[in-house]
mmCIF file of C-alpha atoms in Angstrom:
data_model
loop_
_atom_site.group_PDB
_atom_site.id
_atom_site.type_symbol
_atom_site.label_atom_id
_atom_site.label_comp_id
_atom_site.label_asym_id
_atom_site.label_seq_id
_atom_site.Cartn_x
_atom_site.Cartn_y
_atom_site.Cartn_z
ATOM 1 C CA MET A 1 313.327 175.845 138.603
ATOM 2 C CA THR A 2 315.245 176.475 141.658
ATOM 3 C CA THR A 3 317.164 173.791 143.502
ATOM 4 C CA GLN A 4 314.682 174.838 146.659
ATOM 5 C CA GLN A 5 312.192 174.449 144.141
ATOM 6 C CA GLN A 6 312.625 171.328 143.114
ATOM 7 C CA PHE A 7 313.535 170.003 146.843
ATOM 8 C CA ALA A 8 309.908 171.430 148.179
ATOM 9 C CA ALA A 9 308.267 170.170 145.640
ATOM 10 C CA LYS A 10 309.634 167.019 146.444
ATOM 11 C CA VAL A 11 308.633 167.462 149.917
ATOM 12 C CA ASN A 12 304.815 167.647 148.856
ATOM 13 C CA GLU A 13 304.580 165.376 146.472
ATOM 14 C CA LEU A 14 305.901 162.999 148.625
ATOM 15 C CA ILE A 15 303.694 163.645 152.284
ATOM 16 C CA ALA A 16 300.970 163.499 150.255
ATOM 17 C CA GLN A 17 301.575 160.079 149.675
ATOM 18 C CA SER A 18 302.324 159.560 153.197
ATOM 19 C CA HIS A 19 298.831 161.347 154.091
ATOM 20 C CA GLN A 20 297.327 158.553 151.948
ATOM 21 C CA LEU A 21 299.601 155.213 153.661
ATOM 22 C CA ALA A 22 295.734 155.556 156.829
ATOM 23 C CA PRO A 23 292.943 156.218 155.065
ATOM 24 C CA ASP A 24 294.156 152.623 152.847
ATOM 25 C CA ALA A 25 295.064 150.792 156.191
ATOM 26 C CA ARG A 26 291.284 152.005 157.394
ATOM 27 C CA LYS A 27 289.613 150.878 154.462
ATOM 28 C CA LYS A 28 290.813 147.575 154.228
ATOM 29 C CA VAL A 29 291.307 146.696 157.671
ATOM 30 C CA LEU A 30 287.093 147.808 158.121
ATOM 31 C CA GLU A 31 287.030 145.260 154.576
ATOM 32 C CA MET A 32 288.800 142.031 156.449
ATOM 33 C CA LEU A 33 286.532 142.595 160.001
ATOM 34 C CA ASP A 34 283.677 143.030 158.293
ATOM 35 C CA GLN A 35 283.128 139.793 155.901
ATOM 36 C CA ALA A 36 284.042 138.424 159.100
ATOM 37 C CA ARG A 37 281.631 139.731 160.763
ATOM 38 C CA LYS A 38 278.513 139.000 158.276
ATOM 39 C CA ARG A 39 280.187 135.193 158.425
ATOM 40 C CA ILE A 40 279.170 135.091 161.906
ATOM 41 C CA LEU A 41 275.239 136.852 161.251
ATOM 42 C CA GLY A 42 274.608 134.439 158.552
ATOM 43 C CA GLU A 43 275.201 131.254 161.295
ATOM 44 C CA LEU A 44 273.521 133.048 163.657
ATOM 45 C CA VAL A 45 270.420 133.130 162.108
ATOM 46 C CA SER A 46 270.278 130.385 160.835
ATOM 47 C CA LEU A 47 269.596 129.083 164.670
ATOM 48 C CA ASN A 48 266.524 129.165 166.353
ATOM 49 C CA PRO A 49 266.717 130.648 169.848
ATOM 50 C CA ASN A 50 264.048 127.971 171.493
ATOM 51 C CA SER A 51 265.211 124.957 170.489
ATOM 52 C CA PHE A 52 269.441 125.427 170.296
ATOM 53 C CA SER A 53 271.452 122.840 171.972
ATOM 54 C CA ALA A 54 274.513 123.135 173.989
ATOM 55 C CA ALA A 55 276.138 121.717 170.706
ATOM 56 C CA GLN A 56 275.605 124.057 168.860
ATOM 57 C CA LEU A 57 276.463 126.770 170.665
ATOM 58 C CA ARG A 58 279.966 124.889 171.180
ATOM 59 C CA ALA A 59 280.046 124.643 167.465
ATOM 60 C CA LEU A 60 279.155 127.615 167.174
ATOM 61 C CA LYS A 61 281.978 129.243 168.912
ATOM 62 C CA LEU A 62 283.799 127.443 167.400
ATOM 63 C CA SER A 63 283.474 129.094 163.762
ATOM 64 C CA ILE A 64 283.844 132.509 165.577
ATOM 65 C CA ASP A 65 286.957 131.496 166.787
ATOM 66 C CA GLN A 66 288.066 130.733 163.266
ATOM 67 C CA GLU A 67 286.351 134.033 161.964
ATOM 68 C CA PHE A 68 288.982 135.800 163.774
ATOM 69 C CA GLU A 69 292.336 133.940 163.220
ATOM 70 C CA LEU A 70 291.254 133.934 159.852
ATOM 71 C CA PHE A 71 291.130 137.935 160.575
ATOM 72 C CA ARG A 72 294.246 137.739 162.509
ATOM 73 C CA GLN A 73 295.946 136.041 159.787
ATOM 74 C CA GLN A 74 294.166 138.243 156.787
ATOM 75 C CA SER A 75 295.055 141.885 158.642
ATOM 76 C CA THR A 76 298.566 140.475 159.781
ATOM 77 C CA ALA A 77 299.701 140.098 156.250
ATOM 78 C CA PHE A 78 298.480 142.807 155.620
ATOM 79 C CA MET A 79 299.688 145.307 157.754
ATOM 80 C CA THR A 80 302.633 143.878 157.325
ATOM 81 C CA SER A 81 303.007 144.408 153.671
ATOM 82 C CA MET A 82 301.558 148.038 154.444
ATOM 83 C CA GLN A 83 304.722 149.021 156.709
ATOM 84 C CA THR A 84 307.334 147.106 154.384
ATOM 85 C CA ASP A 85 305.586 150.091 151.943
ATOM 86 C CA ALA A 86 305.503 152.038 154.841
ATOM 87 C CA SER A 87 309.633 152.496 155.141
ATOM 88 C CA ARG A 88 310.474 152.488 152.069
ATOM 89 C CA LEU A 89 308.383 155.859 151.622
ATOM 90 C CA GLY A 90 309.353 157.177 155.269
ATOM 91 C CA THR A 91 313.518 156.688 153.525
ATOM 92 C CA ALA A 92 311.588 158.145 149.923
ATOM 93 C CA THR A 93 309.986 161.184 152.020
ATOM 94 C CA ILE A 94 314.024 162.106 152.793
ATOM 95 C CA GLY A 95 315.769 160.854 150.791
ATOM 96 C CA ALA A 96 313.250 161.628 146.923
ATOM 97 C CA PRO A 97 313.229 165.760 147.836
ATOM 98 C CA LEU A 98 317.467 165.681 147.767
ATOM 99 C CA SER A 99 317.464 163.325 144.897
ATOM 100 C CA ALA A 100 315.351 166.335 143.115
ATOM 101 C CA ALA A 101 317.722 168.830 144.253
ATOM 102 C CA GLY A 102 320.407 166.968 142.649
ATOM 103 C CA LEU A 103 322.219 166.052 145.652
ATOM 104 C CA GLU A 104 322.173 162.092 146.288
ATOM 105 C CA PRO A 105 320.272 159.573 145.029
ATOM 106 C CA PHE A 106 317.554 158.437 147.968
ATOM 107 C CA ALA A 107 317.968 154.759 148.112
ATOM 108 C CA ILE A 108 320.870 154.968 150.122
ATOM 109 C CA GLY A 109 319.575 154.030 153.768
ATOM 110 C CA GLY A 110 316.606 153.839 155.569
ATOM 111 C CA LEU A 111 315.302 151.353 158.538
ATOM 112 C CA SER A 112 317.321 148.034 158.702
ATOM 113 C CA SER A 113 315.654 144.952 157.980
ATOM 114 C CA THR A 114 315.914 144.067 162.206
ATOM 115 C CA HIS A 115 314.206 147.144 163.316
ATOM 116 C CA LEU A 116 312.005 146.595 160.382
ATOM 117 C CA ALA A 117 311.398 143.043 160.885
ATOM 118 C CA ILE A 118 310.687 144.272 165.103
ATOM 119 C CA ALA A 119 308.406 146.245 164.837
ATOM 120 C CA GLN A 120 306.237 143.810 161.976
ATOM 121 C CA GLY A 121 306.168 141.454 165.023
ATOM 122 C CA TYR A 122 305.493 143.878 167.715
ATOM 123 C CA THR A 123 301.826 144.898 165.606
ATOM 124 C CA ALA A 124 301.510 140.707 165.211
ATOM 125 C CA ASP A 125 301.562 140.602 167.985
ATOM 126 C CA LEU A 126 298.733 143.271 168.729
ATOM 127 C CA VAL A 127 296.789 141.999 165.917
ATOM 128 C CA THR A 128 296.775 138.773 167.990
ATOM 129 C CA ALA A 129 295.671 140.261 171.567
ATOM 130 C CA LEU A 130 292.719 142.181 168.968
ATOM 131 C CA SER A 131 291.817 138.429 167.903
ATOM 132 C CA LYS A 132 291.410 136.436 171.269
ATOM 133 C CA ASP A 133 289.977 139.229 172.950
ATOM 134 C CA ALA A 134 287.242 140.393 169.689
ATOM 135 C CA ALA A 135 286.111 136.374 169.829
ATOM 136 C CA ALA A 136 286.395 135.872 173.392
ATOM 137 C CA LYS A 137 283.576 139.212 174.081
ATOM 138 C CA VAL A 138 281.427 137.979 171.273
ATOM 139 C CA ASN A 139 281.158 133.836 172.036
ATOM 140 C CA GLY A 140 280.696 135.821 175.228
ATOM 141 C CA ALA A 141 277.782 137.622 174.190
ATOM 142 C CA ILE A 142 275.992 135.566 172.017
ATOM 143 C CA GLN A 143 276.066 133.117 175.277
ATOM 144 C CA ARG A 144 274.636 135.528 177.573
ATOM 145 C CA ALA A 145 272.099 135.838 175.361
ATOM 146 C CA PHE A 146 270.923 133.130 174.637
ATOM 147 C CA LEU A 147 271.186 131.642 177.870
ATOM 148 C CA GLY A 148 268.891 134.724 178.731
ATOM 149 C CA GLY A 149 265.782 134.115 176.064
ATOM 150 C CA GLN A 150 267.056 136.404 174.175
ATOM 151 C CA GLN A 151 266.053 137.121 170.667
ATOM 152 C CA ILE A 152 267.586 136.651 167.333
ATOM 153 C CA THR A 153 267.162 139.776 166.205
ATOM 154 C CA ASP A 154 268.202 141.406 169.379
ATOM 155 C CA ILE A 155 272.163 138.895 169.581
ATOM 156 C CA ILE A 156 272.483 140.853 166.041
ATOM 157 C CA GLU A 157 271.737 144.517 167.121
ATOM 158 C CA GLN A 158 274.439 143.774 169.589
ATOM 159 C CA ILE A 159 277.034 142.197 167.310
ATOM 160 C CA GLY A 160 275.870 144.929 164.489
ATOM 161 C CA MET A 161 274.455 145.426 161.725
ATOM 162 C CA ALA A 162 276.854 147.301 159.359
ATOM 163 C CA LEU A 163 280.158 148.903 160.521
ATOM 164 C CA ASN A 164 280.079 152.712 161.988
ATOM 165 C CA LYS A 165 275.943 151.997 160.500
ATOM 166 C CA GLY A 166 274.157 151.913 163.699
ATOM 167 C CA SER A 167 272.646 154.947 165.968
ATOM 168 C CA LYS A 168 274.715 153.594 168.836
ATOM 169 C CA PRO A 169 278.359 151.610 168.472
ATOM 170 C CA SER A 170 277.784 148.048 168.336
ATOM 171 C CA MET A 171 280.134 145.257 169.287
ATOM 172 C CA PHE A 172 282.117 144.942 165.777
ATOM 173 C CA ASP A 173 282.417 149.314 165.638
ATOM 174 C CA GLN A 174 284.075 149.406 169.164
ATOM 175 C CA ILE A 175 286.428 145.892 167.225
ATOM 176 C CA GLY A 176 287.040 147.692 164.217
ATOM 177 C CA GLU A 177 288.213 150.984 166.089
ATOM 178 C CA ARG A 178 290.780 149.214 167.941
ATOM 179 C CA ALA A 179 292.158 147.211 165.145
ATOM 180 C CA ILE A 180 292.229 150.622 162.915
ATOM 181 C CA THR A 181 294.192 152.442 165.780
ATOM 182 C CA ILE A 182 296.533 149.075 165.622
ATOM 183 C CA ALA A 183 296.811 149.556 161.949
ATOM 184 C CA GLN A 184 296.748 153.419 161.403
ATOM 185 C CA ASN A 185 299.224 153.253 163.955
ATOM 186 C CA GLU A 186 301.959 150.907 163.939
ATOM 187 C CA ILE A 187 302.103 152.136 160.085
ATOM 188 C CA LEU A 188 302.961 155.527 160.134
ATOM 189 C CA ARG A 189 305.412 154.151 163.250
ATOM 190 C CA VAL A 190 307.669 152.561 160.476
ATOM 191 C CA HIS A 191 307.164 155.233 157.986
ATOM 192 C CA SER A 192 308.282 158.419 160.739
ATOM 193 C CA MET A 193 311.461 155.609 161.856
ATOM 194 C CA ALA A 194 312.624 155.715 158.371
ATOM 195 C CA ALA A 195 312.491 158.878 157.746
ATOM 196 C CA GLN A 196 314.389 159.186 160.883
ATOM 197 C CA ALA A 197 316.994 156.639 159.784
ATOM 198 C CA LYS A 198 316.874 158.073 156.342
ATOM 199 C CA LEU A 199 317.862 161.843 158.178
ATOM 200 C CA GLN A 200 320.787 160.456 160.489
ATOM 201 C CA GLU A 201 322.948 159.079 157.502
ATOM 202 C CA ALA A 202 321.746 161.080 154.959
ATOM 203 C CA LYS A 203 323.110 164.396 157.901
ATOM 204 C CA THR A 204 326.263 162.575 157.305
ATOM 205 C CA ARG A 205 327.010 163.667 153.896
ATOM 206 C CA HIS A 206 324.513 167.438 154.768
ATOM 207 C CA PRO A 207 325.655 168.353 157.055
ATOM 208 C CA ASP A 208 323.201 171.240 156.750
ATOM 209 C CA LEU A 209 319.922 169.149 156.348
ATOM 210 C CA LYS A 210 317.018 169.518 159.701
ATOM 211 C CA LYS A 211 314.431 167.918 160.208
ATOM 212 C CA LYS A 212 310.750 170.152 160.291
ATOM 213 C CA TRP A 213 307.495 168.933 162.281
ATOM 214 C CA LYS A 214 304.542 168.483 160.301
ATOM 215 C CA HIS A 215 301.203 168.548 160.803
ATOM 216 C CA LEU A 216 298.233 166.767 158.877
ATOM 217 C CA ASN A 217 294.374 167.553 159.536
ATOM 218 C CA ALA A 218 293.785 164.074 159.444
ATOM 219 C CA ALA A 219 292.591 162.784 162.645
ATOM 220 C CA LYS A 220 289.191 163.153 163.540
ATOM 221 C CA LEU A 221 290.106 165.142 167.029
ATOM 222 C CA PRO A 222 293.205 166.743 165.912
ATOM 223 C CA ARG A 223 295.376 167.653 168.805
ATOM 224 C CA ILE A 224 295.622 171.874 169.680
ATOM 225 C CA THR A 225 299.542 170.516 171.332
ATOM 226 C CA HIS A 226 300.657 168.899 167.681
ATOM 227 C CA ILE A 227 299.119 171.989 165.368
ATOM 228 C CA LEU A 228 301.558 173.933 167.947
ATOM 229 C CA ALA A 229 304.120 172.394 166.667
ATOM 230 C CA ASP A 230 303.328 172.795 163.168
ATOM 231 C CA GLY A 231 306.501 173.547 161.863
ATOM 232 C CA GLN A 232 309.055 172.796 164.343
ATOM 233 C CA VAL A 233 312.924 172.932 162.736
ATOM 234 C CA LYS A 234 315.308 170.061 164.495
ATOM 235 C CA GLU A 235 318.209 169.440 164.132
ATOM 236 C CA VAL A 236 318.367 166.202 163.004
ATOM 237 C CA GLU A 237 319.607 164.223 166.415
ATOM 238 C CA GLU A 238 317.238 166.350 168.501
ATOM 239 C CA ALA A 239 314.336 166.530 169.755
ATOM 240 C CA PHE A 240 310.945 167.807 168.729
ATOM 241 C CA GLU A 241 309.451 169.892 171.914
ATOM 242 C CA ILE A 242 305.844 168.724 171.798
ATOM 243 C CA PRO A 243 304.193 171.447 174.219
ATOM 244 C CA VAL A 244 302.053 169.696 176.274
ATOM 245 C CA LYS A 245 300.221 171.902 178.875
ATOM 246 C CA PRO A 246 300.534 175.184 179.943
ATOM 247 C CA GLY A 247 302.827 175.177 182.280
ATOM 248 C CA ALA A 248 304.346 172.086 181.853
ATOM 249 C CA PRO A 249 307.368 171.036 179.888
ATOM 250 C CA PRO A 250 306.834 169.813 176.638
ATOM 251 C CA GLU A 251 307.514 166.265 175.785
ATOM 252 C CA LEU A 252 310.453 165.279 173.205
ATOM 253 C CA LEU A 253 308.989 163.482 170.576
ATOM 254 C CA MET A 254 312.485 162.594 167.964
ATOM 255 C CA PHE A 255 309.664 161.823 165.503
ATOM 256 C CA PRO A 256 305.656 161.503 165.267
ATOM 257 C CA ARG A 257 304.380 158.175 166.877
ATOM 258 C CA ASP A 258 308.181 157.842 169.069
ATOM 259 C CA PRO A 259 307.691 154.955 170.849
ATOM 260 C CA SER A 260 309.204 156.193 173.764
ATOM 261 C CA GLY A 261 306.205 158.721 174.002
ATOM 262 C CA SER A 262 303.084 159.239 175.621
ATOM 263 C CA ALA A 263 299.676 157.780 174.852
ATOM 264 C CA GLU A 264 298.579 160.983 174.404
ATOM 265 C CA ASN A 265 301.303 162.222 172.473
ATOM 266 C CA THR A 266 301.059 159.033 169.692
ATOM 267 C CA ILE A 267 297.846 157.091 169.608
ATOM 268 C CA ASN A 268 296.102 158.263 166.697
ATOM 269 C CA CYS A 269 298.694 161.297 165.273
ATOM 270 C CA HIS A 270 298.925 161.411 161.697
ATOM 271 C CA CYS A 271 301.482 163.767 161.573
ATOM 272 C CA LEU A 272 305.265 163.271 159.764
ATOM 273 C CA GLU A 273 308.465 165.148 160.204
ATOM 274 C CA GLN A 274 310.558 166.231 156.066
ATOM 275 C CA PRO A 275 313.655 167.309 155.678
ATOM 276 C CA HIS A 276 314.473 170.606 155.895
ATOM 277 C CA PHE A 277 317.203 173.034 154.855
ATOM 278 C CA ASP A 278 317.892 176.426 155.665
ATOM 279 C CA ASP A 279 316.876 179.660 152.791
ATOM 280 C CA GLU A 280 320.883 180.072 152.435
ATOM 281 C CA ALA A 281 321.361 176.547 152.268
ATOM 282 C CA LEU A 282 321.028 175.000 149.218
ATOM 283 C CA ARG A 283 322.246 178.441 147.507
ATOM 284 C CA PRO A 284 325.560 177.829 145.861
ATOM 285 C CA THR A 285 328.622 178.491 148.428
ATOM 286 C CA SER A 286 331.357 181.132 146.486
ATOM 287 C CA VAL A 287 333.607 177.549 146.804
ATOM 288 C CA HIS A 288 330.840 176.673 143.792
ATOM 289 C CA LYS A 289 330.185 179.561 142.159
ATOM 290 C CA LYS A 290 334.028 179.383 141.441
ATOM 291 C CA VAL A 291 334.399 175.538 140.284
ATOM 292 C CA LEU A 292 331.318 176.619 137.936
ATOM 293 C CA ARG A 293 332.752 179.596 136.861
ATOM 294 C CA ASP A 294 335.660 177.540 135.795
ATOM 295 C CA LEU A 295 333.391 175.306 134.150
ATOM 296 C CA GLY A 296 331.833 177.724 132.036
ATOM 297 C CA ILE A 297 328.394 177.508 134.170
ATOM 298 C CA SER A 298 326.845 180.785 135.017
ATOM 299 C CA VAL A 299 325.520 180.741 138.259
ATOM 300 C CA GLN A 300 322.028 182.625 139.315
ATOM 301 C CA VAL A 301 320.135 182.820 142.592
ATOM 302 C CA ALA A 302 316.732 182.554 142.467
#
């Protein structure tokens, strides 16, 4: 296998691993949220709407607040761990192909611990805000329902018998979509930040190294502009040019989910950036060939 083939094979392998980050995050966040939903529903069905008291509603409110606090703690811990993994994988997505091509050990460089901690703190703040808002909405809906004399079955339908299973979106479906968006965006954002950091570090030793935009068809509604950007190659220090609309200048993003980009171009984006060498870049130069010949090593380029 040629150097170029080894490089390409490793790129594809790491892209496949990166592609799995979002589905793993989605599954775990929904599992944690569904456990909270089930416990809240369990308390609801034990109440009698014809004989409820203010004390019972206060106790229920406290219980719901505690459930969402537990969700906040669990989901924050999970996302923090996933962001650490995403940082390593983002670094490997750039470094491992270079290593496979015999160019350098891939463990060098990557996202600094300070930048990772900032990203994790920002995500924790988003989850905290989501959890508090969700608890307030669920509590408000339950209290309004009881005051209006609704049946327990009506309240349960509003909350949701199951996630993503009803004929119309329930309250927990909406909470789940927001939680998933946070998890996927912020985990994949760290992946891209780590990849860009590794690219910049590796560029100092490999002047021919470039970066390429890779569109992954994973979103529910793929962006045509990101499909058009697929395969775009830029210098490491240059921004990608992402089309916005006909006649408008493109938006400049250093990497997918660049925090300086617009929500339209960064939220629910599943694209990646990958290392790229032009066809001639990984071929031995005449100087390299002479050194190898002097060592008695024959050189053949496919």
